[in-house]
CSV table of C-alpha atoms in Angstrom, one decimal:
chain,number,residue,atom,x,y,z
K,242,UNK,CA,11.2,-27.6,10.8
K,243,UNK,CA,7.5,-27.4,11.4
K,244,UNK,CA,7.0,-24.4,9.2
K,245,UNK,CA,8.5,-23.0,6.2
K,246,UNK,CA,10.4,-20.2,7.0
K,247,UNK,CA,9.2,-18.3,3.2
K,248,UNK,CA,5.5,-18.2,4.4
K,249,UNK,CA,3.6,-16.0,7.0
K,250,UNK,CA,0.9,-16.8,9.6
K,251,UNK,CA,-1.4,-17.1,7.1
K,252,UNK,CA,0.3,-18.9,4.4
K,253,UNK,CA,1.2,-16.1,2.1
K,254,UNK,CA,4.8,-16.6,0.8
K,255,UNK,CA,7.3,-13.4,1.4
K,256,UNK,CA,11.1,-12.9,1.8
K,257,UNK,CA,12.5,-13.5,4.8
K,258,UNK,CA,13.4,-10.9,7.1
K,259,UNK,CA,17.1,-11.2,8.2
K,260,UNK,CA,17.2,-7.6,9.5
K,261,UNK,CA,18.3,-9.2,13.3
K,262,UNK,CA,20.4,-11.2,12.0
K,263,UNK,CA,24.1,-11.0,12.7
K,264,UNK,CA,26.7,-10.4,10.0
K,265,UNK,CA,28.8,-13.8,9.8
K,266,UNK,CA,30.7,-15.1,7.3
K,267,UNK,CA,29.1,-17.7,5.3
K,268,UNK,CA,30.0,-20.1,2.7
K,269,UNK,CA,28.1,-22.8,0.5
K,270,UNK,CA,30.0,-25.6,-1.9
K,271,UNK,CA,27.0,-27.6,-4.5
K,272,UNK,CA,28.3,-29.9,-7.2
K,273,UNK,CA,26.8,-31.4,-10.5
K,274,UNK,CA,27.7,-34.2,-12.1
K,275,UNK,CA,27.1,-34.7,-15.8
K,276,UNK,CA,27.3,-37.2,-18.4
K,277,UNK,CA,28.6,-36.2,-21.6
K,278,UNK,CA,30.1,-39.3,-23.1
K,279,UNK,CA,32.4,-41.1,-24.8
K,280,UNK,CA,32.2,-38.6,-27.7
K,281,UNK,CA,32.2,-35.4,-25.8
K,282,UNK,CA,34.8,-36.4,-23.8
K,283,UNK,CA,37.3,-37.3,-26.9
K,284,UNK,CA,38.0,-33.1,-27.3
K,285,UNK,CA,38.8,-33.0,-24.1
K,286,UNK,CA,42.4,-31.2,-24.4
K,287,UNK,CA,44.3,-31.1,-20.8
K,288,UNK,CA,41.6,-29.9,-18.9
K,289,UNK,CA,39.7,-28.0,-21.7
K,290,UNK,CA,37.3,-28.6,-24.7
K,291,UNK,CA,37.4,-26.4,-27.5
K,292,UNK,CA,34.2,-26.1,-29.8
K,293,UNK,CA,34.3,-23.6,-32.7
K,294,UNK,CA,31.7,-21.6,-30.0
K,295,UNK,CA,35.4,-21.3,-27.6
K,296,UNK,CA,36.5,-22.9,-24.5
K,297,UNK,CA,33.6,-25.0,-22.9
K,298,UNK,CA,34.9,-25.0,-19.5
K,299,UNK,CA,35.8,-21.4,-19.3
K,300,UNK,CA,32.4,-20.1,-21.0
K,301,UNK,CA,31.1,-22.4,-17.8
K,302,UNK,CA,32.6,-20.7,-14.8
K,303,UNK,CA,31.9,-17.3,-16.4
K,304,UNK,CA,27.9,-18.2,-17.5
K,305,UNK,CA,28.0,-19.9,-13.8
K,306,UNK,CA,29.4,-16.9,-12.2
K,307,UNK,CA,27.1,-14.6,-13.6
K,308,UNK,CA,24.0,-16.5,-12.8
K,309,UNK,CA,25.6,-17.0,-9.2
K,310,UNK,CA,25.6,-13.0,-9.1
K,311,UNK,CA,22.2,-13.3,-10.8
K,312,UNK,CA,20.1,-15.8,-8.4
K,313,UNK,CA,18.1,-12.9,-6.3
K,314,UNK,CA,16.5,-12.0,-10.0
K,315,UNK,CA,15.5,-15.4,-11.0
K,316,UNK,CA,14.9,-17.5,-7.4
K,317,UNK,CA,11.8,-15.0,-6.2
K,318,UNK,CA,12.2,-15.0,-2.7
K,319,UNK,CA,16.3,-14.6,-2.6
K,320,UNK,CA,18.2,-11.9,-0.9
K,321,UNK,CA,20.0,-9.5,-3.4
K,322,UNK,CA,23.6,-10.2,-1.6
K,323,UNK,CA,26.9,-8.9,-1.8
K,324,UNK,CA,29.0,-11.6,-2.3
K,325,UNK,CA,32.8,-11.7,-1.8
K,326,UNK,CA,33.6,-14.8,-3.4
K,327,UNK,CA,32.8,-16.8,-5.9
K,328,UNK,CA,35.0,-20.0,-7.2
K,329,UNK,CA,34.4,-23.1,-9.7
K,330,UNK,CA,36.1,-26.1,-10.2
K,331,UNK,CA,35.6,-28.0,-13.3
K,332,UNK,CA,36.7,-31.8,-14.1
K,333,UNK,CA,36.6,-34.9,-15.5
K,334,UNK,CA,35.6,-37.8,-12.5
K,335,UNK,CA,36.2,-40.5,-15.5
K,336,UNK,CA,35.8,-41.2,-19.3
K,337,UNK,CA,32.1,-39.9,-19.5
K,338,UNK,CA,31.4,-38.1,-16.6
K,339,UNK,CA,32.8,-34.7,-15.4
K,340,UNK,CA,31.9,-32.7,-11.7
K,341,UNK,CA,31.5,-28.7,-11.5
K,342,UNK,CA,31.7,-27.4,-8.2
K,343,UNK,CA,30.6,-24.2,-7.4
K,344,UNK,CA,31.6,-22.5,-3.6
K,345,UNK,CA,29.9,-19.1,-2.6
K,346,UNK,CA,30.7,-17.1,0.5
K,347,UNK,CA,30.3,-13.7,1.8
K,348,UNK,CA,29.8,-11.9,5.0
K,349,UNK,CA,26.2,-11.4,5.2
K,350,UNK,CA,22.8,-12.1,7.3
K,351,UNK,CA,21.8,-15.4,4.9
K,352,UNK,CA,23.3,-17.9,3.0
K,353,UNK,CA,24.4,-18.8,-0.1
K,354,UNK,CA,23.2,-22.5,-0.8
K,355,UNK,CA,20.5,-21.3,-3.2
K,356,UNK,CA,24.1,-18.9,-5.6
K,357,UNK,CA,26.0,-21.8,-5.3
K,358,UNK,CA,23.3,-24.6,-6.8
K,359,UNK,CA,22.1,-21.9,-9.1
K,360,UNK,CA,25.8,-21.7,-10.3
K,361,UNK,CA,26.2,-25.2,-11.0
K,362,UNK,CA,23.2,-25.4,-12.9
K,363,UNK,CA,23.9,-22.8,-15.4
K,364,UNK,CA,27.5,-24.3,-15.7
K,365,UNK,CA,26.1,-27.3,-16.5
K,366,UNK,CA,23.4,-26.0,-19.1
K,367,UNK,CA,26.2,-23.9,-21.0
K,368,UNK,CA,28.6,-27.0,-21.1
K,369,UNK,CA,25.4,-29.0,-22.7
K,370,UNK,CA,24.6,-26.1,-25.3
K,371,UNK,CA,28.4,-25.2,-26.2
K,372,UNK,CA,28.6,-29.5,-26.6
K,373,UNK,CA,25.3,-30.2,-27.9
K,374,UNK,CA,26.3,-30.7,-31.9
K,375,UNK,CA,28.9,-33.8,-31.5
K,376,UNK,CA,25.8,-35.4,-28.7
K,377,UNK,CA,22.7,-34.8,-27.5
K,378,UNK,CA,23.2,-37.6,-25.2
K,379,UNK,CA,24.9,-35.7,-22.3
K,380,UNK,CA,22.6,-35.7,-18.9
K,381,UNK,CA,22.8,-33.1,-16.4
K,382,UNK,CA,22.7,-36.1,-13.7
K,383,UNK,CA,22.7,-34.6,-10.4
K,384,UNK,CA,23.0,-31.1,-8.7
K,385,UNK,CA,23.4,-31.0,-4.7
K,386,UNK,CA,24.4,-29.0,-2.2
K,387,UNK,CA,27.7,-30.6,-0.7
K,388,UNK,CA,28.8,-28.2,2.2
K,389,UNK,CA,27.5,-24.9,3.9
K,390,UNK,CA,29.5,-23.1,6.4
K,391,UNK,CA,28.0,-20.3,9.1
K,392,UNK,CA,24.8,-19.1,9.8
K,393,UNK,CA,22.5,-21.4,12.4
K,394,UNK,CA,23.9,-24.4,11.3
K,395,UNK,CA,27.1,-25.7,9.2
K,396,UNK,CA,26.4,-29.1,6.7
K,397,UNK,CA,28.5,-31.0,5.2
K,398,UNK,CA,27.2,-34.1,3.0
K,399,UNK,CA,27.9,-37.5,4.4
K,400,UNK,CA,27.6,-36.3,7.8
């Protein structure tokens, strides 16, 4: 791309204008992976930890959710979208490390990439503060879009 698609002629940032766009339906998957340790990892319970605060994972997917719902008000230059779905998927990947996927979609005139990494993150920082008195250790490692569906292009990582 030659030129960033948020800024005009003359360099002044704005939201894009989708208004010719077509309706499609478009989807967006990001993971994170984070470290919480040997420590953090010894409540987990099935597929849960339980702090006196409640249900880590759970609290997750709903602070996740609403910050998916959210991103317009905090990413300046987002869309205010109505989305049709919105799913997360949260698990251990060994004994330290756990993944939180995050997929997006609606049927719409932009995409969802920028909900569904926002979604992630704020999982990821409400598992660290609902964790955060048995370690301060935990890392929120790495957050990246892994697939986006519709639109100009679709993406899918490794390809």
């Amino acid at each position: 791309m030659s030129q960033f698609s948020h800024l005009d002629a003359d360099n002044n940032p704005g939201m894009v204008d989708v208004g010719h766009k077509d309706i499609t339906k478009r989807t967006a998957t990001a993971r994170t992976f984070m470290f919480l340790g040997k420590d953090v990892m010894a409540q987990l319970e099935g597929e849960e930890i339980n702090m006196p605060k409640g249900p880590v994972f759970q609290t997750a997917i709903i602070a996740g959710t609403m910050a998916v719902k959210r991103t317009w008000d905090l990413i300046p230059l987002c869309h205010p979208l109505a989305l049709t779905g919105i799913n997360f998927k949260i698990e251990a990947v060994d004994e330290e490390h756990i993944q939180i996927d995050c997929t997006v979609k609606l049927k719409g005139k932009t995409g969802v990439e920028m909900e569904a990494l926002t979604g992630c993150s704020v999982a990821a920082l409400t598992v660290y503060d609902m964790c955060k008195a048995l370690s301060q250790k935990m890392v929120i490692k790495d957050t990246r879009l892994v697939e986006k569906k519709g639109g100009k292009s679709d993406f899918k990582l490794g390809e």
